[in-house]
């Protein structure tokens, strides 16, 4: 547990939260600044700062809990779709430095927009990046 981490404090019961589910490794609770109705967060109970630091087994447990939550919003709230979102480091919009996955229910006509406009990329640059990543 990190002493100044708000999510660690939720895990410890020091800060109240609308908890939806928990198991040995994860905690799922409602986001207090929801993007849509039913927006929840899934976190590992053990502190990991971000995607680059979380242990693979804990990442798997979070992904499985996120899938369970996505099925609940489909079945209980009538969501038409779902976004799973993780932000890793400030450059990628991370603001709470305890790994978490957003489960954002999507409804036809809701006001959320993609954070970028998908347009065709430069094929030479795509190939160059792919070569560096292989």
PDB file of C-alpha atoms in Angstrom:
ATOM      1  CA  UNK A   1       0.000   0.000   0.000  1.00  0.00           C
ATOM      2  CA  UNK A   2       1.204   3.473  -0.887  1.00  0.00           C
ATOM      3  CA  UNK A   3       0.372   5.885   1.946  1.00  0.00           C
ATOM      4  CA  UNK A   4      -0.739   8.752  -0.306  1.00  0.00           C
ATOM      5  CA  UNK A   5      -2.580   6.665  -2.940  1.00  0.00           C
ATOM      6  CA  UNK A   6      -6.331   7.273  -3.015  1.00  0.00           C
ATOM      7  CA  UNK A   7      -7.012   3.846  -4.535  1.00  0.00           C
ATOM      8  CA  UNK A   8      -4.915   2.092  -1.874  1.00  0.00           C
ATOM      9  CA  UNK A   9      -7.002   3.946   0.713  1.00  0.00           C
ATOM     10  CA  UNK A  10     -10.183   2.645  -0.937  1.00  0.00           C
ATOM     11  CA  UNK A  11      -8.788  -0.912  -0.830  1.00  0.00           C
ATOM     12  CA  UNK A  12      -7.962  -0.432   2.877  1.00  0.00           C
ATOM     13  CA  UNK A  13     -11.467   0.875   3.608  1.00  0.00           C
ATOM     14  CA  UNK A  14     -10.157   4.311   4.641  1.00  0.00           C
ATOM     15  CA  UNK A  15     -12.120   6.106   1.910  1.00  0.00           C
ATOM     16  CA  UNK A  16     -15.698   5.136   1.025  1.00  0.00           C
ATOM     17  CA  UNK A  17     -16.536   3.854  -2.437  1.00  0.00           C
ATOM     18  CA  UNK A  18     -19.483   2.247  -4.186  1.00  0.00           C
ATOM     19  CA  UNK A  19     -17.912  -1.203  -4.421  1.00  0.00           C
ATOM     20  CA  UNK A  20     -19.411  -3.500  -7.028  1.00  0.00           C
ATOM     21  CA  UNK A  21     -17.184  -6.566  -6.777  1.00  0.00           C
ATOM     22  CA  UNK A  22     -13.971  -7.742  -5.240  1.00  0.00           C
ATOM     23  CA  UNK A  23     -11.925 -10.869  -5.236  1.00  0.00           C
ATOM     24  CA  UNK A  24      -8.504 -11.834  -3.897  1.00  0.00           C
ATOM     25  CA  UNK A  25      -6.655  -9.622  -6.412  1.00  0.00           C
ATOM     26  CA  UNK A  26      -9.042  -6.923  -7.667  1.00  0.00           C
ATOM     27  CA  UNK A  27     -11.575  -4.324  -6.612  1.00  0.00           C
ATOM     28  CA  UNK A  28     -14.287  -2.895  -8.888  1.00  0.00           C
ATOM     29  CA  UNK A  29     -16.018   0.332  -7.862  1.00  0.00           C
ATOM     30  CA  UNK A  30     -17.960   3.221  -9.359  1.00  0.00           C
ATOM     31  CA  UNK A  31     -16.033   6.174 -10.786  1.00  0.00           C
ATOM     32  CA  UNK A  32     -16.948   9.403  -8.952  1.00  0.00           C
ATOM     33  CA  UNK A  33     -16.533  11.432 -12.151  1.00  0.00           C
ATOM     34  CA  UNK A  34     -18.416   9.159 -14.560  1.00  0.00           C
ATOM     35  CA  UNK A  35     -18.235   9.587 -18.318  1.00  0.00           C
ATOM     36  CA  UNK A  36     -21.543   7.679 -18.694  1.00  0.00           C
ATOM     37  CA  UNK A  37     -24.052   5.929 -16.448  1.00  0.00           C
ATOM     38  CA  UNK A  38     -22.406   2.887 -14.882  1.00  0.00           C
ATOM     39  CA  UNK A  39     -18.766   3.989 -15.423  1.00  0.00           C
ATOM     40  CA  UNK A  40     -16.627   1.863 -13.103  1.00  0.00           C
ATOM     41  CA  UNK A  41     -12.962   1.360 -12.287  1.00  0.00           C
ATOM     42  CA  UNK A  42     -11.183  -1.958 -11.833  1.00  0.00           C
ATOM     43  CA  UNK A  43      -7.938  -1.937  -9.870  1.00  0.00           C
ATOM     44  CA  UNK A  44      -5.475  -4.451  -8.493  1.00  0.00           C
ATOM     45  CA  UNK A  45      -5.619  -4.533  -4.701  1.00  0.00           C
ATOM     46  CA  UNK A  46      -1.821  -4.484  -4.517  1.00  0.00           C
ATOM     47  CA  UNK A  47      -0.365  -1.140  -5.551  1.00  0.00           C
ATOM     48  CA  UNK A  48       1.162  -0.956  -9.012  1.00  0.00           C
ATOM     49  CA  UNK A  49       1.722   2.500 -10.452  1.00  0.00           C
ATOM     50  CA  UNK A  50       0.785   1.769 -14.057  1.00  0.00           C
ATOM     51  CA  UNK A  51       0.764  -0.653 -16.982  1.00  0.00           C
ATOM     52  CA  UNK A  52       4.551  -0.739 -17.079  1.00  0.00           C
ATOM     53  CA  UNK A  53       4.765  -1.837 -13.424  1.00  0.00           C
ATOM     54  CA  UNK A  54       1.813  -4.188 -12.849  1.00  0.00           C
ATOM     55  CA  UNK A  55       2.624  -7.883 -12.575  1.00  0.00           C
ATOM     56  CA  UNK A  56       1.262  -9.960 -15.496  1.00  0.00           C
ATOM     57  CA  UNK A  57      -0.931 -12.130 -13.238  1.00  0.00           C
ATOM     58  CA  UNK A  58      -2.507  -9.042 -11.663  1.00  0.00           C
ATOM     59  CA  UNK A  59      -3.063  -7.477 -15.084  1.00  0.00           C
ATOM     60  CA  UNK A  60      -4.836 -10.668 -16.129  1.00  0.00           C
ATOM     61  CA  UNK A  61      -7.007 -10.557 -13.003  1.00  0.00           C
ATOM     62  CA  UNK A  62      -7.942  -6.911 -13.710  1.00  0.00           C
ATOM     63  CA  UNK A  63      -8.796  -7.729 -17.340  1.00  0.00           C
ATOM     64  CA  UNK A  64     -11.022 -10.609 -16.243  1.00  0.00           C
ATOM     65  CA  UNK A  65     -12.802  -8.411 -13.685  1.00  0.00           C
ATOM     66  CA  UNK A  66     -13.250  -5.714 -16.355  1.00  0.00           C
ATOM     67  CA  UNK A  67     -14.855  -8.275 -18.642  1.00  0.00           C
ATOM     68  CA  UNK A  68     -17.248  -9.326 -15.865  1.00  0.00           C
ATOM     69  CA  UNK A  69     -18.148  -5.673 -15.290  1.00  0.00           C
ATOM     70  CA  UNK A  70     -18.674  -5.072 -19.003  1.00  0.00           C
ATOM     71  CA  UNK A  71     -21.129  -7.970 -19.099  1.00  0.00           C
ATOM     72  CA  UNK A  72     -22.989  -6.531 -16.088  1.00  0.00           C
ATOM     73  CA  UNK A  73     -23.429  -3.116 -17.742  1.00  0.00           C
ATOM     74  CA  UNK A  74     -24.687  -4.838 -20.875  1.00  0.00           C
ATOM     75  CA  UNK A  75     -27.104  -7.091 -19.028  1.00  0.00           C
ATOM     76  CA  UNK A  76     -28.252  -4.788 -16.204  1.00  0.00           C
ATOM     77  CA  UNK A  77     -27.976  -1.268 -17.655  1.00  0.00           C
ATOM     78  CA  UNK A  78     -28.664  -2.069 -21.289  1.00  0.00           C
ATOM     79  CA  UNK A  79     -25.363  -0.678 -22.568  1.00  0.00           C
ATOM     80  CA  UNK A  80     -24.997  -0.881 -26.346  1.00  0.00           C
ATOM     81  CA  UNK A  81     -21.207  -1.178 -26.097  1.00  0.00           C
ATOM     82  CA  UNK A  82     -18.306  -0.594 -23.736  1.00  0.00           C
ATOM     83  CA  UNK A  83     -14.921   1.094 -23.759  1.00  0.00           C
ATOM     84  CA  UNK A  84     -12.067  -0.282 -21.679  1.00  0.00           C
ATOM     85  CA  UNK A  85      -9.520   2.449 -21.074  1.00  0.00           C
ATOM     86  CA  UNK A  86      -6.171   2.566 -19.337  1.00  0.00           C
ATOM     87  CA  UNK A  87      -3.872   5.567 -19.271  1.00  0.00           C
ATOM     88  CA  UNK A  88      -0.176   4.971 -18.561  1.00  0.00           C
ATOM     89  CA  UNK A  89       1.793   8.004 -17.408  1.00  0.00           C
ATOM     90  CA  UNK A  90       0.870  11.692 -17.617  1.00  0.00           C
ATOM     91  CA  UNK A  91       1.562  11.923 -21.356  1.00  0.00           C
ATOM     92  CA  UNK A  92      -1.272   9.408 -21.821  1.00  0.00           C
ATOM     93  CA  UNK A  93      -3.652  11.236 -19.397  1.00  0.00           C
ATOM     94  CA  UNK A  94      -2.997   9.173 -16.246  1.00  0.00           C
ATOM     95  CA  UNK A  95      -4.018  11.233 -13.209  1.00  0.00           C
ATOM     96  CA  UNK A  96      -4.233   8.614 -10.440  1.00  0.00           C
ATOM     97  CA  UNK A  97      -0.988   6.693 -10.176  1.00  0.00           C
ATOM     98  CA  UNK A  98      -2.366   3.296  -9.221  1.00  0.00           C
ATOM     99  CA  UNK A  99      -3.054   1.057 -12.205  1.00  0.00           C
ATOM    100  CA  UNK A 100      -6.732   1.109 -13.125  1.00  0.00           C
ATOM    101  CA  UNK A 101      -8.954   0.200 -15.994  1.00  0.00           C
ATOM    102  CA  UNK A 102     -12.040   2.239 -16.786  1.00  0.00           C
ATOM    103  CA  UNK A 103     -15.125   0.269 -17.806  1.00  0.00           C
ATOM    104  CA  UNK A 104     -17.211   2.873 -19.624  1.00  0.00           C
ATOM    105  CA  UNK A 105     -20.661   1.746 -20.760  1.00  0.00           C
ATOM    106  CA  UNK A 106     -21.645   3.197 -24.119  1.00  0.00           C
ATOM    107  CA  UNK A 107     -25.159   4.018 -25.180  1.00  0.00           C
ATOM    108  CA  UNK A 108     -26.380   4.879 -28.666  1.00  0.00           C
ATOM    109  CA  UNK A 109     -26.323   8.669 -28.938  1.00  0.00           C
ATOM    110  CA  UNK A 110     -24.266   9.330 -25.803  1.00  0.00           C
ATOM    111  CA  UNK A 111     -22.066  12.435 -26.012  1.00  0.00           C
ATOM    112  CA  UNK A 112     -18.641  10.781 -25.720  1.00  0.00           C
ATOM    113  CA  UNK A 113     -16.250  11.207 -28.634  1.00  0.00           C
ATOM    114  CA  UNK A 114     -13.087   9.415 -29.697  1.00  0.00           C
ATOM    115  CA  UNK A 115      -9.971  11.150 -28.346  1.00  0.00           C
ATOM    116  CA  UNK A 116      -8.515  11.240 -31.867  1.00  0.00           C
ATOM    117  CA  UNK A 117      -9.854  11.339 -35.381  1.00  0.00           C
ATOM    118  CA  UNK A 118      -8.973   8.127 -37.212  1.00  0.00           C
ATOM    119  CA  UNK A 119      -7.340   9.104 -40.495  1.00  0.00           C
ATOM    120  CA  UNK A 120      -5.063   7.044 -42.743  1.00  0.00           C
ATOM    121  CA  UNK A 121      -1.439   7.164 -41.649  1.00  0.00           C
ATOM    122  CA  UNK A 122       1.764   7.468 -43.617  1.00  0.00           C
ATOM    123  CA  UNK A 123       2.505   3.898 -44.727  1.00  0.00           C
ATOM    124  CA  UNK A 124       6.293   4.456 -44.736  1.00  0.00           C
ATOM    125  CA  UNK A 125       6.187   5.711 -41.140  1.00  0.00           C
ATOM    126  CA  UNK A 126       3.948   2.806 -40.110  1.00  0.00           C
ATOM    127  CA  UNK A 127       6.445   0.369 -41.659  1.00  0.00           C
ATOM    128  CA  UNK A 128       9.398   2.132 -39.992  1.00  0.00           C
ATOM    129  CA  UNK A 129       7.739   1.975 -36.565  1.00  0.00           C
ATOM    130  CA  UNK A 130       6.853  -1.690 -37.126  1.00  0.00           C
ATOM    131  CA  UNK A 131      10.476  -2.455 -38.012  1.00  0.00           C
ATOM    132  CA  UNK A 132      11.640  -0.858 -34.745  1.00  0.00           C
ATOM    133  CA  UNK A 133       9.062  -2.801 -32.751  1.00  0.00           C
ATOM    134  CA  UNK A 134       9.916  -6.226 -34.133  1.00  0.00           C
TER     135      UNK A 134
END
